[in-house]
């Protein structure tokens, strides 16, 4: 019964915020009273409602794709294959800190032309940095919402510790392609490193090794493969 209640809470989220029509360039935001003053979108990029997953993007790309692979990644100059015939990027053309992986540059945050939020919603919006994702996580009380069957996470409701306003981060249970990460939210921050996953993201789906929900270790920050498709939740500049 509680599982169904949590799911219904997500559906009722628009009624939890008194400022439900605060808009910039046609997109709604919520002020959670965070220390930075950062305003967060109430929907994912590509979504019309807070409970929709929206579009998925590879890190640094601005359009969704049918498949997300190293071969079709925007900043991949060359693909090679390991001993198991798995492809991997050998020549990164942008956002690279290791000369063995590609051309080194000094970029640590996505430029506007590579920002999925800016490209799709306009200059008033951008992708959050990793510090802003951490602030969002730490600035709210989070409740896990399971889907109607109670078998999977439907998302997380975060209620501000300051003003009680709420935000919902959906976790899609669709399985369009194996390299789409449901419940992962990209930051704009580049982590650096010697492999193909130097891009920070917020993981909103946490399972232990047995496959069960691990609610004691939820919404964690990790590095991830930049060619994979993840969700984007925008912030106001």
PDB file of C-alpha atoms in Angstrom:
ATOM      1  CA  UNK A   1       0.000   0.000   0.000  1.00  0.00           C
ATOM      2  CA  UNK A   2       2.790   2.443   0.907  1.00  0.00           C
ATOM      3  CA  UNK A   3       4.454   1.739  -2.442  1.00  0.00           C
ATOM      4  CA  UNK A   4       1.334   2.846  -4.277  1.00  0.00           C
ATOM      5  CA  UNK A   5       1.115   5.939  -2.063  1.00  0.00           C
ATOM      6  CA  UNK A   6       4.675   6.904  -2.967  1.00  0.00           C
ATOM      7  CA  UNK A   7       3.842   6.521  -6.654  1.00  0.00           C
ATOM      8  CA  UNK A   8       0.761   8.716  -6.258  1.00  0.00           C
ATOM      9  CA  UNK A   9       2.858  11.331  -4.459  1.00  0.00           C
ATOM     10  CA  UNK A  10       4.927  11.699  -7.606  1.00  0.00           C
ATOM     11  CA  UNK A  11       1.801  12.192  -9.697  1.00  0.00           C
ATOM     12  CA  UNK A  12       0.598  14.870  -7.261  1.00  0.00           C
ATOM     13  CA  UNK A  13       3.909  16.723  -7.247  1.00  0.00           C
ATOM     14  CA  UNK A  14       2.666  19.731  -9.264  1.00  0.00           C
ATOM     15  CA  UNK A  15       0.261  20.495  -6.420  1.00  0.00           C
ATOM     16  CA  UNK A  16       2.983  20.464  -3.754  1.00  0.00           C
ATOM     17  CA  UNK A  17       4.613  23.674  -4.976  1.00  0.00           C
ATOM     18  CA  UNK A  18       2.865  26.991  -4.542  1.00  0.00           C
ATOM     19  CA  UNK A  19       4.904  28.491  -7.416  1.00  0.00           C
ATOM     20  CA  UNK A  20       3.747  25.933  -9.953  1.00  0.00           C
ATOM     21  CA  UNK A  21       3.762  28.454 -12.827  1.00  0.00           C
ATOM     22  CA  UNK A  22       7.157  30.129 -12.420  1.00  0.00           C
ATOM     23  CA  UNK A  23       8.461  29.984 -15.982  1.00  0.00           C
ATOM     24  CA  UNK A  24      11.506  31.037 -17.987  1.00  0.00           C
ATOM     25  CA  UNK A  25      11.376  30.718 -21.773  1.00  0.00           C
ATOM     26  CA  UNK A  26       8.409  28.376 -21.521  1.00  0.00           C
ATOM     27  CA  UNK A  27       9.907  26.002 -18.970  1.00  0.00           C
ATOM     28  CA  UNK A  28       8.872  25.756 -15.331  1.00  0.00           C
ATOM     29  CA  UNK A  29      11.316  26.015 -12.435  1.00  0.00           C
ATOM     30  CA  UNK A  30      11.210  25.611  -8.663  1.00  0.00           C
ATOM     31  CA  UNK A  31      13.130  27.608  -6.062  1.00  0.00           C
ATOM     32  CA  UNK A  32      14.215  25.129  -3.376  1.00  0.00           C
ATOM     33  CA  UNK A  33      15.936  27.787  -1.273  1.00  0.00           C
ATOM     34  CA  UNK A  34      19.370  26.299  -1.898  1.00  0.00           C
ATOM     35  CA  UNK A  35      22.432  28.217  -0.614  1.00  0.00           C
ATOM     36  CA  UNK A  36      23.609  29.044  -4.140  1.00  0.00           C
ATOM     37  CA  UNK A  37      20.186  30.391  -5.110  1.00  0.00           C
ATOM     38  CA  UNK A  38      20.148  27.990  -8.049  1.00  0.00           C
ATOM     39  CA  UNK A  39      16.719  27.438  -9.624  1.00  0.00           C
ATOM     40  CA  UNK A  40      15.924  23.947 -10.926  1.00  0.00           C
ATOM     41  CA  UNK A  41      13.667  22.887 -13.783  1.00  0.00           C
ATOM     42  CA  UNK A  42      10.679  20.802 -12.745  1.00  0.00           C
ATOM     43  CA  UNK A  43      10.964  18.507 -15.807  1.00  0.00           C
ATOM     44  CA  UNK A  44      13.763  16.737 -17.606  1.00  0.00           C
ATOM     45  CA  UNK A  45      14.886  18.090 -20.956  1.00  0.00           C
ATOM     46  CA  UNK A  46      12.605  16.501 -23.539  1.00  0.00           C
ATOM     47  CA  UNK A  47       9.755  15.917 -21.061  1.00  0.00           C
ATOM     48  CA  UNK A  48       6.398  17.668 -20.752  1.00  0.00           C
ATOM     49  CA  UNK A  49       5.560  16.511 -17.220  1.00  0.00           C
ATOM     50  CA  UNK A  50       7.679  15.974 -14.066  1.00  0.00           C
ATOM     51  CA  UNK A  51       7.032  12.219 -14.145  1.00  0.00           C
ATOM     52  CA  UNK A  52       8.246  11.778 -17.745  1.00  0.00           C
ATOM     53  CA  UNK A  53      11.798  10.607 -18.392  1.00  0.00           C
ATOM     54  CA  UNK A  54      12.283  12.927 -21.356  1.00  0.00           C
ATOM     55  CA  UNK A  55      15.208  12.560 -23.744  1.00  0.00           C
ATOM     56  CA  UNK A  56      18.548  10.859 -23.214  1.00  0.00           C
ATOM     57  CA  UNK A  57      21.834  12.434 -24.233  1.00  0.00           C
ATOM     58  CA  UNK A  58      25.426  11.335 -24.485  1.00  0.00           C
ATOM     59  CA  UNK A  59      27.668  13.693 -22.505  1.00  0.00           C
ATOM     60  CA  UNK A  60      28.455  16.726 -24.650  1.00  0.00           C
ATOM     61  CA  UNK A  61      25.809  15.905 -27.259  1.00  0.00           C
ATOM     62  CA  UNK A  62      22.657  17.947 -27.717  1.00  0.00           C
ATOM     63  CA  UNK A  63      20.291  15.589 -29.551  1.00  0.00           C
ATOM     64  CA  UNK A  64      18.886  12.178 -28.534  1.00  0.00           C
ATOM     65  CA  UNK A  65      19.755   9.119 -30.626  1.00  0.00           C
ATOM     66  CA  UNK A  66      18.363   5.663 -31.314  1.00  0.00           C
ATOM     67  CA  UNK A  67      21.601   4.087 -30.102  1.00  0.00           C
ATOM     68  CA  UNK A  68      24.409   5.315 -27.868  1.00  0.00           C
ATOM     69  CA  UNK A  69      27.764   3.804 -28.734  1.00  0.00           C
ATOM     70  CA  UNK A  70      31.441   4.684 -28.775  1.00  0.00           C
ATOM     71  CA  UNK A  71      31.309   4.457 -32.568  1.00  0.00           C
ATOM     72  CA  UNK A  72      28.712   7.216 -32.982  1.00  0.00           C
ATOM     73  CA  UNK A  73      29.874   9.449 -30.133  1.00  0.00           C
ATOM     74  CA  UNK A  74      30.359  13.090 -31.139  1.00  0.00           C
ATOM     75  CA  UNK A  75      33.895  13.529 -29.800  1.00  0.00           C
ATOM     76  CA  UNK A  76      35.253  10.156 -30.805  1.00  0.00           C
ATOM     77  CA  UNK A  77      37.903  10.426 -33.498  1.00  0.00           C
ATOM     78  CA  UNK A  78      38.833   6.744 -33.697  1.00  0.00           C
ATOM     79  CA  UNK A  79      37.424   3.404 -32.518  1.00  0.00           C
ATOM     80  CA  UNK A  80      39.545   0.389 -31.635  1.00  0.00           C
ATOM     81  CA  UNK A  81      38.546  -2.996 -30.228  1.00  0.00           C
ATOM     82  CA  UNK A  82      39.747  -4.887 -27.191  1.00  0.00           C
ATOM     83  CA  UNK A  83      40.507  -8.626 -27.003  1.00  0.00           C
ATOM     84  CA  UNK A  84      36.808  -9.384 -26.527  1.00  0.00           C
ATOM     85  CA  UNK A  85      35.950  -7.297 -29.603  1.00  0.00           C
ATOM     86  CA  UNK A  86      34.335  -4.549 -27.538  1.00  0.00           C
ATOM     87  CA  UNK A  87      34.731  -1.103 -29.127  1.00  0.00           C
ATOM     88  CA  UNK A  88      36.364   1.752 -27.259  1.00  0.00           C
ATOM     89  CA  UNK A  89      37.355   5.305 -28.068  1.00  0.00           C
ATOM     90  CA  UNK A  90      41.011   5.837 -28.891  1.00  0.00           C
ATOM     91  CA  UNK A  91      41.085   9.478 -30.005  1.00  0.00           C
ATOM     92  CA  UNK A  92      38.974  11.926 -27.963  1.00  0.00           C
ATOM     93  CA  UNK A  93      38.692  15.205 -29.853  1.00  0.00           C
ATOM     94  CA  UNK A  94      37.383  17.445 -27.034  1.00  0.00           C
ATOM     95  CA  UNK A  95      37.287  17.445 -23.214  1.00  0.00           C
ATOM     96  CA  UNK A  96      40.463  15.424 -22.809  1.00  0.00           C
ATOM     97  CA  UNK A  97      43.162  15.625 -20.118  1.00  0.00           C
ATOM     98  CA  UNK A  98      45.287  12.623 -21.126  1.00  0.00           C
ATOM     99  CA  UNK A  99      47.485  12.750 -24.220  1.00  0.00           C
ATOM    100  CA  UNK A 100      47.241   8.972 -24.633  1.00  0.00           C
ATOM    101  CA  UNK A 101      43.469   9.308 -25.109  1.00  0.00           C
ATOM    102  CA  UNK A 102      43.401  12.246 -27.531  1.00  0.00           C
ATOM    103  CA  UNK A 103      44.048  15.947 -27.940  1.00  0.00           C
ATOM    104  CA  UNK A 104      44.518  17.589 -24.523  1.00  0.00           C
ATOM    105  CA  UNK A 105      42.600  20.792 -23.773  1.00  0.00           C
ATOM    106  CA  UNK A 106      41.887  22.841 -20.661  1.00  0.00           C
ATOM    107  CA  UNK A 107      38.105  22.439 -20.662  1.00  0.00           C
ATOM    108  CA  UNK A 108      36.558  21.377 -17.352  1.00  0.00           C
ATOM    109  CA  UNK A 109      32.874  22.212 -17.997  1.00  0.00           C
ATOM    110  CA  UNK A 110      30.756  21.730 -21.107  1.00  0.00           C
ATOM    111  CA  UNK A 111      30.684  24.719 -23.410  1.00  0.00           C
ATOM    112  CA  UNK A 112      27.290  26.136 -24.397  1.00  0.00           C
ATOM    113  CA  UNK A 113      27.433  24.519 -27.835  1.00  0.00           C
ATOM    114  CA  UNK A 114      27.767  21.098 -26.175  1.00  0.00           C
ATOM    115  CA  UNK A 115      25.208  21.685 -23.396  1.00  0.00           C
ATOM    116  CA  UNK A 116      21.960  19.753 -24.007  1.00  0.00           C
ATOM    117  CA  UNK A 117      19.904  22.100 -21.814  1.00  0.00           C
ATOM    118  CA  UNK A 118      21.143  25.262 -23.525  1.00  0.00           C
ATOM    119  CA  UNK A 119      20.796  23.790 -27.004  1.00  0.00           C
ATOM    120  CA  UNK A 120      17.209  22.634 -26.434  1.00  0.00           C
ATOM    121  CA  UNK A 121      15.835  25.250 -24.022  1.00  0.00           C
ATOM    122  CA  UNK A 122      17.814  28.391 -24.806  1.00  0.00           C
ATOM    123  CA  UNK A 123      20.508  30.546 -23.226  1.00  0.00           C
ATOM    124  CA  UNK A 124      18.609  30.976 -19.942  1.00  0.00           C
ATOM    125  CA  UNK A 125      19.163  27.291 -19.134  1.00  0.00           C
ATOM    126  CA  UNK A 126      22.189  25.039 -18.764  1.00  0.00           C
ATOM    127  CA  UNK A 127      23.195  21.671 -17.353  1.00  0.00           C
ATOM    128  CA  UNK A 128      24.149  21.651 -13.647  1.00  0.00           C
ATOM    129  CA  UNK A 129      27.722  21.268 -12.464  1.00  0.00           C
ATOM    130  CA  UNK A 130      28.632  18.388 -10.199  1.00  0.00           C
ATOM    131  CA  UNK A 131      28.680  20.758  -7.209  1.00  0.00           C
ATOM    132  CA  UNK A 132      25.137  21.862  -8.017  1.00  0.00           C
ATOM    133  CA  UNK A 133      23.955  18.247  -8.193  1.00  0.00           C
ATOM    134  CA  UNK A 134      25.558  17.640  -4.794  1.00  0.00           C
ATOM    135  CA  UNK A 135      23.832  20.738  -3.411  1.00  0.00           C
ATOM    136  CA  UNK A 136      20.480  19.479  -4.714  1.00  0.00           C
ATOM    137  CA  UNK A 137      21.009  16.092  -3.102  1.00  0.00           C
ATOM    138  CA  UNK A 138      22.089  17.546   0.246  1.00  0.00           C
ATOM    139  CA  UNK A 139      19.506  20.343   0.305  1.00  0.00           C
ATOM    140  CA  UNK A 140      16.426  18.095   0.239  1.00  0.00           C
ATOM    141  CA  UNK A 141      14.808  15.202   2.102  1.00  0.00           C
ATOM    142  CA  UNK A 142      14.387  12.383  -0.404  1.00  0.00           C
ATOM    143  CA  UNK A 143      11.636   9.767  -0.614  1.00  0.00           C
ATOM    144  CA  UNK A 144      11.918   6.797  -2.951  1.00  0.00           C
ATOM    145  CA  UNK A 145       8.827   6.265  -5.111  1.00  0.00           C
ATOM    146  CA  UNK A 146       8.266   2.780  -6.499  1.00  0.00           C
ATOM    147  CA  UNK A 147       6.215   2.053  -9.589  1.00  0.00           C
ATOM    148  CA  UNK A 148       2.638   0.853  -9.345  1.00  0.00           C
ATOM    149  CA  UNK A 149       3.693  -2.801  -9.119  1.00  0.00           C
ATOM    150  CA  UNK A 150       6.225  -1.994  -6.413  1.00  0.00           C
ATOM    151  CA  UNK A 151       8.993  -3.729  -8.348  1.00  0.00           C
ATOM    152  CA  UNK A 152      11.128  -0.812  -9.554  1.00  0.00           C
ATOM    153  CA  UNK A 153      12.046   2.718  -8.607  1.00  0.00           C
ATOM    154  CA  UNK A 154       9.760   5.229 -10.335  1.00  0.00           C
ATOM    155  CA  UNK A 155      11.742   8.175  -9.050  1.00  0.00           C
ATOM    156  CA  UNK A 156      12.655  10.326  -6.064  1.00  0.00           C
ATOM    157  CA  UNK A 157      10.763  13.212  -4.472  1.00  0.00           C
ATOM    158  CA  UNK A 158      13.034  15.770  -2.861  1.00  0.00           C
ATOM    159  CA  UNK A 159      11.535  18.253  -0.403  1.00  0.00           C
ATOM    160  CA  UNK A 160      13.574  21.342   0.397  1.00  0.00           C
ATOM    161  CA  UNK A 161      15.028  21.528   3.909  1.00  0.00           C
ATOM    162  CA  UNK A 162      14.479  25.299   3.750  1.00  0.00           C
ATOM    163  CA  UNK A 163      11.083  26.067   2.233  1.00  0.00           C
ATOM    164  CA  UNK A 164       9.344  22.659   1.817  1.00  0.00           C
ATOM    165  CA  UNK A 165       9.040  23.017  -1.944  1.00  0.00           C
ATOM    166  CA  UNK A 166       9.515  19.811  -3.902  1.00  0.00           C
ATOM    167  CA  UNK A 167      11.183  18.388  -6.976  1.00  0.00           C
ATOM    168  CA  UNK A 168      10.765  14.977  -8.627  1.00  0.00           C
ATOM    169  CA  UNK A 169      13.522  13.076 -10.443  1.00  0.00           C
ATOM    170  CA  UNK A 170      11.960  10.244 -12.493  1.00  0.00           C
ATOM    171  CA  UNK A 171      13.642   6.933 -13.172  1.00  0.00           C
ATOM    172  CA  UNK A 172      12.427   5.415 -16.424  1.00  0.00           C
ATOM    173  CA  UNK A 173      11.807   1.668 -16.517  1.00  0.00           C
ATOM    174  CA  UNK A 174      11.823   1.584 -20.309  1.00  0.00           C
ATOM    175  CA  UNK A 175      14.490  -0.502 -21.999  1.00  0.00           C
ATOM    176  CA  UNK A 176      15.112   1.202 -25.335  1.00  0.00           C
ATOM    177  CA  UNK A 177      18.788   0.253 -25.505  1.00  0.00           C
ATOM    178  CA  UNK A 178      21.352  -1.262 -23.180  1.00  0.00           C
ATOM    179  CA  UNK A 179      23.520   1.875 -23.208  1.00  0.00           C
ATOM    180  CA  UNK A 180      20.737   4.149 -21.951  1.00  0.00           C
ATOM    181  CA  UNK A 181      21.128   4.631 -18.196  1.00  0.00           C
ATOM    182  CA  UNK A 182      17.720   5.046 -16.574  1.00  0.00           C
ATOM    183  CA  UNK A 183      17.973   7.151 -13.438  1.00  0.00           C
ATOM    184  CA  UNK A 184      21.294   8.745 -14.325  1.00  0.00           C
ATOM    185  CA  UNK A 185      21.510  12.548 -14.561  1.00  0.00           C
ATOM    186  CA  UNK A 186      24.455  14.182 -16.311  1.00  0.00           C
ATOM    187  CA  UNK A 187      26.385  17.073 -14.874  1.00  0.00           C
ATOM    188  CA  UNK A 188      28.283  19.483 -17.099  1.00  0.00           C
ATOM    189  CA  UNK A 189      31.508  18.755 -15.205  1.00  0.00           C
ATOM    190  CA  UNK A 190      34.453  16.909 -16.711  1.00  0.00           C
ATOM    191  CA  UNK A 191      36.222  14.643 -14.236  1.00  0.00           C
ATOM    192  CA  UNK A 192      39.407  13.942 -16.178  1.00  0.00           C
ATOM    193  CA  UNK A 193      41.199  10.609 -16.138  1.00  0.00           C
ATOM    194  CA  UNK A 194      42.738   7.975 -18.336  1.00  0.00           C
ATOM    195  CA  UNK A 195      39.626   6.214 -19.599  1.00  0.00           C
ATOM    196  CA  UNK A 196      36.439   6.990 -21.490  1.00  0.00           C
ATOM    197  CA  UNK A 197      34.268   7.767 -18.469  1.00  0.00           C
ATOM    198  CA  UNK A 198      35.508  11.055 -17.050  1.00  0.00           C
ATOM    199  CA  UNK A 199      32.062  12.673 -16.853  1.00  0.00           C
ATOM    200  CA  UNK A 200      30.277  13.102 -13.534  1.00  0.00           C
ATOM    201  CA  UNK A 201      26.647  12.124 -13.037  1.00  0.00           C
ATOM    202  CA  UNK A 202      24.053  11.607 -10.301  1.00  0.00           C
ATOM    203  CA  UNK A 203      22.871   7.996  -9.950  1.00  0.00           C
ATOM    204  CA  UNK A 204      19.253   7.863  -8.790  1.00  0.00           C
ATOM    205  CA  UNK A 205      18.935   4.079  -9.139  1.00  0.00           C
ATOM    206  CA  UNK A 206      20.847   2.086  -6.548  1.00  0.00           C
ATOM    207  CA  UNK A 207      20.842  -1.711  -6.244  1.00  0.00           C
ATOM    208  CA  UNK A 208      23.043  -3.975  -4.187  1.00  0.00           C
ATOM    209  CA  UNK A 209      24.836  -6.979  -5.659  1.00  0.00           C
ATOM    210  CA  UNK A 210      21.795  -9.190  -5.130  1.00  0.00           C
ATOM    211  CA  UNK A 211      19.671  -6.854  -7.243  1.00  0.00           C
ATOM    212  CA  UNK A 212      17.596  -5.429  -4.389  1.00  0.00           C
ATOM    213  CA  UNK A 213      17.064  -1.759  -3.693  1.00  0.00           C
ATOM    214  CA  UNK A 214      19.785  -0.348  -1.476  1.00  0.00           C
ATOM    215  CA  UNK A 215      18.124   2.696   0.080  1.00  0.00           C
ATOM    216  CA  UNK A 216      21.031   3.261   2.473  1.00  0.00           C
ATOM    217  CA  UNK A 217      23.242   4.280  -0.437  1.00  0.00           C
ATOM    218  CA  UNK A 218      21.046   6.256  -2.794  1.00  0.00           C
ATOM    219  CA  UNK A 219      21.588   9.165  -5.184  1.00  0.00           C
ATOM    220  CA  UNK A 220      25.338   8.769  -5.416  1.00  0.00           C
ATOM    221  CA  UNK A 221      27.859  10.705  -7.498  1.00  0.00           C
ATOM    222  CA  UNK A 222      29.948   8.706  -9.958  1.00  0.00           C
ATOM    223  CA  UNK A 223      31.951   8.962 -13.151  1.00  0.00           C
ATOM    224  CA  UNK A 224      30.396   7.366 -16.208  1.00  0.00           C
ATOM    225  CA  UNK A 225      31.065   6.550 -19.852  1.00  0.00           C
ATOM    226  CA  UNK A 226      30.416   9.706 -21.796  1.00  0.00           C
ATOM    227  CA  UNK A 227      28.970   7.918 -24.844  1.00  0.00           C
ATOM    228  CA  UNK A 228      26.028   6.533 -22.833  1.00  0.00           C
ATOM    229  CA  UNK A 229      22.589   8.157 -22.877  1.00  0.00           C
ATOM    230  CA  UNK A 230      21.515   9.761 -19.582  1.00  0.00           C
ATOM    231  CA  UNK A 231      18.826  12.251 -18.563  1.00  0.00           C
ATOM    232  CA  UNK A 232      19.399  15.985 -18.172  1.00  0.00           C
ATOM    233  CA  UNK A 233      17.731  18.184 -15.543  1.00  0.00           C
ATOM    234  CA  UNK A 234      18.436  21.830 -16.314  1.00  0.00           C
ATOM    235  CA  UNK A 235      19.129  24.796 -14.037  1.00  0.00           C
ATOM    236  CA  UNK A 236      18.595  28.514 -14.639  1.00  0.00           C
ATOM    237  CA  UNK A 237      21.797  30.468 -15.282  1.00  0.00           C
TER     238      UNK A 237
END
